[in-house]
Amino acid sequence: MAGLGSACTTGSTDDGSNGHGPGAAEPVPFRADRQLGVLRPPMAAGAVAAFDASVGTSAELIDTLQTLTSEIERLMSAQPATEVGEIRPPLDSGAVGVGAPPVGTSVVLGVGSSLFDDRFGIADRQPTELISMPTFRNDFLVRPERSNGDLVLLIAASSTQAVAHALHQIVRVTQPSLKLRWVQEGYNDLSSPSEGGAPTRNLMGFKDGTSNLDTTDDVVMDEHVWVQPGDAEPAWASGGTYLAVRVIRMLIEFWSTAALVRQEQIIGRHRDTGAPLGQSEEGEEPAFASDTENQAIAPTSHLRRANPRQANTGRLLRRGFSYLDGADDSGTLDQGLLFLAYQRSLNAGFLSAQSRLDGEPLEDYVQPVGGGLFYVVPGPGSGDGGWLGQGLFEG
């Protein structure tokens, strides 16, 4: 399976900058029953950071999660650190300035299946579909050191400096209890909301996010993203969501040798307009949605396999970034897609899409190199004192 997931990345509108400066952005509320960073529109900058727990007891892990919660809340609310005096190191690096306007930093916390081993007494609390990332057919370059983790943080903001600042602060307050396992930074060159359609293009030149879920529709979010009471999950997990992360290298040099008509056949959309093949408007439903015999878009295309528009097909809330990590020893650019997708069910969502995409023609041009599956825990609640992951240790 190639691993562009379900039709590439990202969603609807921009609430940050255009990626060329820090820009002010509205803070994302932290004190809520759900982690609302899940719902935010695509941002100009982001990073995924996975950690392994270095503590050995549940009491130590609880203390770490409480410390982490406090720092995340401070970062998301853009509150200054408490002064500790001139002769001691400052508690904030100052990388985003003093008294600067909020830059819309959000941090989403998830847990991996490895956290539910025998270290912390929570093995019976593991979400039912949470597993280590399976190995798919095109995953021969996926590296263990760039995959999985006990905890994962998804950081997004209106500038790369703000993302780096948030990561520095989190690492600072959680060492040595958490050991950083891997990090992948990313960026979006966001289009103006007035342009409509997808908010960005991926590095292959195609629009991303044309048919993403509408985060303002609570019914849609409850159906496809948030785990509900009564789902086959532990009671504490209600209000959380599954997160699939894939670091997908794009072989842009090879892709650039393919004729445009071939590229469009592989994706299933016109590159310039984003419209389904044979159609003129980006927002149109593909013809095969109402006529399964229509062959304007090939059955092997990414669009048709990723989202076949059939009943009972799981939908994903896609959030992602492009990335550039220099070049490898052969002089080939290491660049591609940091794919991120939230869903109510991994089996009906990401894993089902992966099985449909297995063997697609796009696999010749992409190579997954890392990632993981995680469960985004519910929010800390609306009152004071709640912390992320609290439900894991209650009852």
Short mmCIF file of C-alpha atoms in Angstrom, two decimals:
data_model
loop_
_atom_site.label_atom_id
_atom_site.label_comp_id
_atom_site.label_asym_id
_atom_site.label_seq_id
_atom_site.Cartn_x
_atom_site.Cartn_y
_atom_site.Cartn_z
CA MET A 1 0.00 0.00 0.00
CA ALA A 2 1.34 3.38 -0.98
CA GLY A 3 0.27 5.36 2.03
CA LEU A 4 -1.00 8.72 0.83
CA GLY A 5 -3.82 7.54 3.00
CA SER A 6 -7.27 8.61 1.97
CA ALA A 7 -6.68 11.17 -0.73
CA CYS A 8 -3.69 13.11 0.52
CA THR A 9 -4.10 15.75 3.25
CA THR A 10 -5.63 18.74 4.93
CA GLY A 11 -8.99 20.38 5.08
CA SER A 12 -10.83 23.61 4.58
CA THR A 13 -9.76 27.09 5.65
CA ASP A 14 -6.79 28.88 7.18
CA ASP A 15 -6.93 30.55 10.59
CA GLY A 16 -3.24 31.42 10.73
CA SER A 17 -0.75 33.11 8.47
CA ASN A 18 0.15 32.31 4.89
CA GLY A 19 3.31 30.56 5.97
CA HIS A 20 5.62 33.53 5.34
CA GLY A 21 5.59 35.00 8.82
CA PRO A 22 4.44 34.30 12.35
CA GLY A 23 1.10 36.11 12.14
CA ALA A 24 -1.44 36.30 14.96
CA ALA A 25 -4.03 33.55 15.27
CA GLU A 26 -6.88 32.88 17.66
CA PRO A 27 -6.01 30.60 20.59
CA VAL A 28 -7.57 27.13 20.55
CA PRO A 29 -9.54 26.48 23.76
CA PHE A 30 -7.83 23.89 25.94
CA ARG A 31 -10.32 23.32 28.77
CA ALA A 32 -12.95 21.17 27.07
CA ASP A 33 -14.22 17.59 27.09
CA ARG A 34 -12.43 16.96 23.78
CA GLN A 35 -9.06 18.07 22.48
CA LEU A 36 -10.22 20.86 20.18
CA GLY A 37 -6.91 21.06 18.35
CA VAL A 38 -8.28 18.11 16.38
CA LEU A 39 -10.85 20.40 14.76
CA ARG A 40 -8.69 23.35 13.85
CA PRO A 41 -8.23 24.26 10.17
CA PRO A 42 -4.89 23.58 8.46
CA MET A 43 -2.03 25.69 9.73
CA ALA A 44 1.16 26.95 8.11
CA ALA A 45 3.49 24.91 10.30
CA GLY A 46 3.42 21.75 12.36
CA ALA A 47 5.34 18.86 13.82
CA VAL A 48 4.68 15.36 15.09
CA ALA A 49 6.82 14.29 18.05
CA ALA A 50 6.72 10.77 19.50
CA PHE A 51 8.07 9.94 22.96
CA ASP A 52 8.82 6.85 25.00
CA ALA A 53 8.13 6.90 28.73
CA SER A 54 11.28 6.57 30.83
CA VAL A 55 9.42 6.32 34.14
CA GLY A 56 8.64 2.97 35.70
CA THR A 57 5.50 3.46 37.80
CA SER A 58 1.98 4.70 37.25
CA ALA A 59 2.49 7.43 39.87
CA GLU A 60 5.48 8.76 37.94
CA LEU A 61 3.56 8.62 34.65
CA ILE A 62 0.63 10.49 36.21
CA ASP A 63 2.99 13.19 37.45
CA THR A 64 4.50 13.46 33.95
CA LEU A 65 1.07 13.76 32.30
CA GLN A 66 0.03 16.44 34.77
CA THR A 67 3.21 18.41 34.09
CA LEU A 68 2.71 17.99 30.36
CA THR A 69 -0.91 19.14 30.64
CA SER A 70 0.09 22.31 32.47
CA GLU A 71 2.66 23.23 29.84
CA ILE A 72 0.31 22.48 26.93
CA GLU A 73 -2.35 24.66 28.51
CA ARG A 74 0.14 27.50 28.96
CA LEU A 75 1.33 27.24 25.37
CA MET A 76 -2.17 27.10 23.91
CA SER A 77 -3.39 30.04 25.98
CA ALA A 78 -0.21 32.05 25.25
CA GLN A 79 0.39 32.71 28.93
CA PRO A 80 3.85 33.88 30.07
CA ALA A 81 5.95 31.63 32.26
CA THR A 82 6.24 32.46 35.94
CA GLU A 83 9.33 34.52 36.66
CA VAL A 84 12.00 32.66 38.67
CA GLY A 85 14.55 35.45 39.12
CA GLU A 86 17.52 36.69 37.14
CA ILE A 87 20.07 34.26 38.54
CA ARG A 88 18.13 31.14 37.45
CA PRO A 89 17.46 29.94 33.90
CA PRO A 90 14.21 31.36 32.52
CA LEU A 91 11.31 28.93 32.31
CA ASP A 92 10.55 29.96 28.74
CA SER A 93 13.09 30.14 25.93
CA GLY A 94 11.62 33.40 24.65
CA ALA A 95 11.69 32.10 21.07
CA VAL A 96 8.34 33.71 20.24
CA GLY A 97 9.12 36.94 22.11
CA VAL A 98 7.75 38.53 25.22
CA GLY A 99 4.22 39.88 25.07
CA ALA A 100 3.81 38.68 21.48
CA PRO A 101 0.26 38.11 20.19
CA PRO A 102 -1.01 34.52 20.24
CA VAL A 103 0.20 32.50 17.27
CA GLY A 104 -2.53 29.90 17.52
CA THR A 105 -0.37 27.13 18.91
CA SER A 106 -2.30 23.92 19.46
CA VAL A 107 -1.03 20.66 20.89
CA VAL A 108 -2.89 17.36 20.61
CA LEU A 109 -1.83 14.41 22.80
CA GLY A 110 -2.23 10.78 21.83
CA VAL A 111 -1.09 7.45 23.26
CA GLY A 112 0.38 4.46 21.45
CA SER A 113 -0.32 0.76 21.98
CA SER A 114 3.09 0.31 23.65
CA LEU A 115 1.93 2.41 26.63
CA PHE A 116 -0.46 -0.41 27.56
CA ASP A 117 2.18 -3.00 28.36
CA ASP A 118 2.77 -4.17 31.95
CA ARG A 119 4.61 -1.07 33.19
CA PHE A 120 1.72 1.10 34.39
CA GLY A 121 -1.16 -1.21 35.23
CA ILE A 122 -3.40 0.06 32.43
CA ALA A 123 -3.29 -2.90 30.04
CA ASP A 124 -7.04 -3.45 30.47
CA ARG A 125 -7.71 0.17 29.42
CA GLN A 126 -6.26 -0.14 25.90
CA PRO A 127 -8.60 1.12 23.14
CA THR A 128 -9.92 -1.91 21.28
CA GLU A 129 -8.56 -0.99 17.84
CA LEU A 130 -5.26 0.50 18.96
CA ILE A 131 -2.36 -1.52 17.54
CA SER A 132 1.17 -0.93 16.35
CA MET A 133 1.27 0.22 12.73
CA PRO A 134 1.01 -2.89 10.51
CA THR A 135 3.49 -3.45 7.71
CA PHE A 136 1.91 -2.82 4.32
CA ARG A 137 3.26 -4.02 1.00
CA ASN A 138 5.09 -0.80 0.15
CA ASP A 139 6.55 -0.34 3.65
CA PHE A 140 9.97 -1.88 3.09
CA LEU A 141 11.68 1.43 3.96
CA VAL A 142 9.71 2.09 7.16
CA ARG A 143 12.22 2.30 10.00
CA PRO A 144 11.46 1.39 13.64
CA GLU A 145 13.33 4.41 14.95
CA ARG A 146 11.00 6.66 12.93
CA SER A 147 7.81 4.89 13.98
CA ASN A 148 5.40 4.36 16.91
CA GLY A 149 5.95 5.60 20.47
CA ASP A 150 4.29 5.55 23.90
CA LEU A 151 3.01 9.10 23.44
CA VAL A 152 2.62 11.39 20.45
CA LEU A 153 2.16 15.15 20.24
CA LEU A 154 0.82 16.93 17.19
CA ILE A 155 1.84 20.59 17.33
CA ALA A 156 0.48 23.19 14.91
CA ALA A 157 0.88 26.97 14.73
CA SER A 158 1.07 29.88 12.33
CA SER A 159 4.88 29.79 12.19
CA THR A 160 7.68 27.26 12.30
CA GLN A 161 9.30 29.26 15.10
CA ALA A 162 6.18 28.85 17.24
CA VAL A 163 6.11 25.10 16.59
CA ALA A 164 9.78 24.76 17.52
CA HIS A 165 9.20 26.84 20.65
CA ALA A 166 6.34 24.61 21.78
CA LEU A 167 8.37 21.45 21.21
CA HIS A 168 11.36 22.87 23.09
CA GLN A 169 9.18 23.75 26.06
CA ILE A 170 7.51 20.34 26.16
CA VAL A 171 10.81 18.50 25.99
CA ARG A 172 12.20 20.76 28.68
CA VAL A 173 9.44 20.18 31.24
CA THR A 174 9.14 16.41 30.63
CA GLN A 175 12.81 15.38 30.65
CA PRO A 176 13.95 12.86 31.79
CA SER A 177 10.51 11.27 32.25
CA LEU A 178 9.87 11.24 28.50
CA LYS A 179 12.50 10.40 25.92
CA LEU A 180 12.05 11.85 22.46
CA ARG A 181 11.81 8.98 19.96
CA TRP A 182 11.32 10.78 16.63
CA VAL A 183 10.21 14.12 15.23
CA GLN A 184 8.90 15.14 11.84
CA GLU A 185 8.39 18.80 11.02
CA GLY A 186 6.11 20.00 8.24
CA TYR A 187 4.69 23.06 6.54
CA ASN A 188 1.74 24.20 4.45
CA ASP A 189 1.73 26.96 1.86
CA LEU A 190 -1.88 27.93 2.45
CA SER A 191 -4.09 29.48 -0.18
CA SER A 192 -6.43 32.33 0.64
CA PRO A 193 -9.82 31.23 2.02
CA SER A 194 -11.42 33.49 -0.59
CA GLU A 195 -10.13 31.17 -3.32
CA GLY A 196 -12.29 28.31 -2.07
CA GLY A 197 -11.58 24.63 -2.58
CA ALA A 198 -8.60 22.85 -1.11
CA PRO A 199 -6.36 25.00 1.08
CA THR A 200 -3.02 23.77 -0.27
CA ARG A 201 -1.19 21.66 -2.84
CA ASN A 202 1.09 18.76 -2.10
CA LEU A 203 4.60 18.48 -3.51
CA MET A 204 3.32 16.46 -6.45
CA GLY A 205 1.44 19.58 -7.54
CA PHE A 206 -2.10 18.38 -6.81
CA LYS A 207 -4.66 20.06 -4.58
CA ASP A 208 -5.16 18.47 -1.17
CA GLY A 209 -8.28 18.45 0.96
CA THR A 210 -11.00 18.97 -1.63
CA SER A 211 -13.45 16.49 -0.10
CA ASN A 212 -12.42 16.67 3.54
CA LEU A 213 -14.90 16.47 6.40
CA ASP A 214 -16.59 19.65 7.62
CA THR A 215 -15.38 20.23 11.17
CA THR A 216 -18.20 22.71 11.84
CA ASP A 217 -20.80 19.96 11.40
CA ASP A 218 -21.18 18.31 14.81
CA VAL A 219 -23.25 15.46 13.38
CA VAL A 220 -20.53 14.60 10.86
CA MET A 221 -17.81 14.83 13.51
CA ASP A 222 -19.71 12.54 15.86
CA GLU A 223 -20.34 10.05 13.07
CA HIS A 224 -16.82 9.89 11.66
CA VAL A 225 -14.30 11.34 14.17
CA TRP A 226 -15.25 11.26 17.86
CA VAL A 227 -15.62 7.97 19.71
CA GLN A 228 -19.09 7.86 21.23
CA PRO A 229 -20.54 6.41 24.43
CA GLY A 230 -21.68 2.92 23.57
CA ASP A 231 -18.88 2.27 21.09
CA ALA A 232 -16.90 -0.91 21.71
CA GLU A 233 -14.25 1.04 23.61
CA PRO A 234 -13.30 1.47 27.28
CA ALA A 235 -15.57 4.01 28.97
CA TRP A 236 -12.72 6.48 29.49
CA ALA A 237 -12.14 6.70 25.71
CA SER A 238 -15.44 8.42 24.88
CA GLY A 239 -14.65 11.83 23.39
CA GLY A 240 -11.32 10.71 21.98
CA THR A 241 -10.36 9.75 18.45
CA TYR A 242 -7.90 7.55 16.60
CA LEU A 243 -4.95 9.18 14.83
CA ALA A 244 -3.02 7.67 11.93
CA VAL A 245 0.39 9.18 11.15
CA ARG A 246 2.39 8.34 8.03
CA VAL A 247 5.66 9.93 6.94
CA ILE A 248 5.53 9.37 3.19
CA ARG A 249 8.50 10.17 1.02
CA MET A 250 7.58 11.36 -2.47
CA LEU A 251 9.97 10.50 -5.28
CA ILE A 252 9.50 13.89 -6.92
CA GLU A 253 12.37 13.51 -9.39
CA PHE A 254 10.81 10.28 -10.73
CA TRP A 255 7.28 11.75 -10.63
CA SER A 256 8.48 14.67 -12.74
CA THR A 257 9.35 12.29 -15.59
CA ALA A 258 5.72 11.14 -15.93
CA ALA A 259 3.51 12.87 -18.51
CA LEU A 260 0.84 15.12 -17.04
CA VAL A 261 -1.93 12.93 -18.42
CA ARG A 262 -0.37 9.95 -16.62
CA GLN A 263 -0.07 11.88 -13.36
CA GLU A 264 -3.71 12.86 -13.57
CA GLN A 265 -4.79 9.29 -14.29
CA ILE A 266 -2.88 8.05 -11.26
CA ILE A 267 -4.44 10.66 -8.95
CA GLY A 268 -7.90 10.83 -10.57
CA ARG A 269 -8.10 14.63 -10.73
CA HIS A 270 -6.99 17.40 -13.06
CA ARG A 271 -3.84 18.91 -11.61
CA ASP A 272 -4.57 22.58 -12.25
CA THR A 273 -8.25 22.81 -11.27
CA GLY A 274 -8.54 19.91 -8.85
CA ALA A 275 -11.69 18.75 -10.64
CA PRO A 276 -12.34 15.01 -11.02
CA LEU A 277 -11.18 13.76 -14.41
CA GLY A 278 -13.69 14.58 -17.13
CA GLN A 279 -15.30 17.31 -15.01
CA SER A 280 -14.72 21.03 -14.63
CA GLU A 281 -15.25 22.02 -10.98
CA GLU A 282 -13.11 21.03 -8.01
CA GLY A 283 -16.09 20.56 -5.69
CA GLU A 284 -18.06 18.27 -7.98
CA GLU A 285 -18.71 14.72 -6.86
CA PRO A 286 -16.84 12.29 -9.15
CA ALA A 287 -19.10 10.77 -11.77
CA PHE A 288 -18.51 7.26 -10.42
CA ALA A 289 -20.29 8.25 -7.18
CA SER A 290 -23.64 7.95 -8.97
CA ASP A 291 -22.58 5.71 -11.85
CA THR A 292 -20.23 2.92 -10.82
CA GLU A 293 -19.77 1.94 -14.47
CA ASN A 294 -18.29 5.34 -15.35
CA GLN A 295 -14.63 4.90 -16.32
CA ALA A 296 -13.56 8.54 -16.66
CA ILE A 297 -11.64 7.97 -13.44
CA ALA A 298 -9.89 4.61 -13.49
CA PRO A 299 -10.77 2.10 -10.75
CA THR A 300 -7.04 1.97 -9.91
CA SER A 301 -6.75 5.74 -9.35
CA HIS A 302 -5.92 7.10 -5.91
CA LEU A 303 -9.15 9.09 -5.75
CA ARG A 304 -11.38 6.13 -6.52
CA ARG A 305 -9.62 3.66 -4.25
CA ALA A 306 -9.15 6.03 -1.32
CA ASN A 307 -12.78 7.17 -1.23
CA PRO A 308 -15.02 4.99 -3.39
CA ARG A 309 -18.12 6.96 -2.32
CA GLN A 310 -19.89 3.82 -1.20
CA ALA A 311 -22.17 3.31 1.77
CA ASN A 312 -20.45 2.18 4.97
CA THR A 313 -17.08 3.50 3.81
CA GLY A 314 -15.29 5.09 6.77
CA ARG A 315 -14.37 8.76 6.39
CA LEU A 316 -11.27 10.49 7.74
CA LEU A 317 -10.59 14.01 8.96
CA ARG A 318 -7.31 14.63 7.17
CA ARG A 319 -4.73 17.02 8.52
CA GLY A 320 -1.23 17.04 7.13
CA PHE A 321 1.88 18.88 6.04
CA SER A 322 4.52 18.73 3.36
CA TYR A 323 8.09 18.22 4.54
CA LEU A 324 11.65 18.64 3.24
CA ASP A 325 14.51 16.90 5.07
CA GLY A 326 17.47 17.58 2.83
CA ALA A 327 18.86 14.88 0.52
CA ASP A 328 20.02 11.30 0.86
CA ASP A 329 23.45 9.87 -0.04
CA SER A 330 22.44 9.51 -3.68
CA GLY A 331 21.59 13.20 -3.97
CA THR A 332 17.86 12.55 -4.09
CA LEU A 333 15.63 14.94 -2.16
CA ASP A 334 14.08 13.57 1.03
CA GLN A 335 10.70 15.25 0.84
CA GLY A 336 7.07 14.33 0.89
CA LEU A 337 3.94 14.22 2.99
CA LEU A 338 3.38 14.09 6.73
CA PHE A 339 -0.03 12.42 6.55
CA LEU A 340 -2.31 12.81 9.57
CA ALA A 341 -5.87 11.53 9.82
CA TYR A 342 -8.38 11.37 12.66
CA GLN A 343 -11.19 8.83 12.73
CA ARG A 344 -13.74 7.19 15.01
CA SER A 345 -12.62 3.71 13.93
CA LEU A 346 -9.23 2.64 12.62
CA ASN A 347 -10.69 -0.52 11.13
CA ALA A 348 -13.39 1.30 9.18
CA GLY A 349 -11.16 4.30 8.40
CA PHE A 350 -7.41 4.27 7.83
CA LEU A 351 -6.86 0.51 7.81
CA SER A 352 -9.74 -0.05 5.41
CA ALA A 353 -8.42 2.67 3.09
CA GLN A 354 -4.95 1.16 3.21
CA SER A 355 -6.27 -2.21 2.10
CA ARG A 356 -8.04 -0.60 -0.86
CA LEU A 357 -4.92 1.36 -1.83
CA ASP A 358 -2.65 -1.69 -1.74
CA GLY A 359 -1.05 -2.04 -5.17
CA GLU A 360 -2.23 1.30 -6.56
CA PRO A 361 -0.06 2.82 -9.35
CA LEU A 362 0.94 5.68 -7.04
CA GLU A 363 3.09 3.23 -5.10
CA ASP A 364 5.77 3.59 -7.77
CA TYR A 365 6.26 7.22 -6.73
CA VAL A 366 5.93 7.17 -2.92
CA GLN A 367 7.70 5.33 -0.12
CA PRO A 368 6.41 5.37 3.48
CA VAL A 369 9.31 5.70 5.90
CA GLY A 370 7.67 6.06 9.32
CA GLY A 371 4.61 6.87 11.39
CA GLY A 372 2.31 5.16 13.83
CA LEU A 373 -1.21 4.61 15.12
CA PHE A 374 -2.31 6.45 18.25
CA TYR A 375 -5.37 7.20 20.36
CA VAL A 376 -6.05 10.88 21.05
CA VAL A 377 -7.27 10.99 24.63
CA PRO A 378 -10.32 13.05 25.64
CA GLY A 379 -9.82 16.64 26.77
CA PRO A 380 -9.18 17.65 30.37
CA GLY A 381 -12.76 18.86 30.88
CA SER A 382 -14.08 22.38 31.25
CA GLY A 383 -13.21 22.83 34.91
CA ASP A 384 -9.88 23.45 36.56
CA GLY A 385 -7.73 20.55 37.71
CA GLY A 386 -8.40 18.01 34.98
CA TRP A 387 -5.45 16.65 33.01
CA LEU A 388 -4.86 14.81 29.77
CA GLY A 389 -4.96 11.03 30.16
CA GLN A 390 -6.71 11.21 33.54
CA GLY A 391 -9.35 8.65 32.55
CA LEU A 392 -6.66 6.01 32.09
CA PHE A 393 -6.06 5.90 35.83
CA GLU A 394 -9.54 6.40 37.25
CA GLY A 395 -12.07 3.79 38.29
#
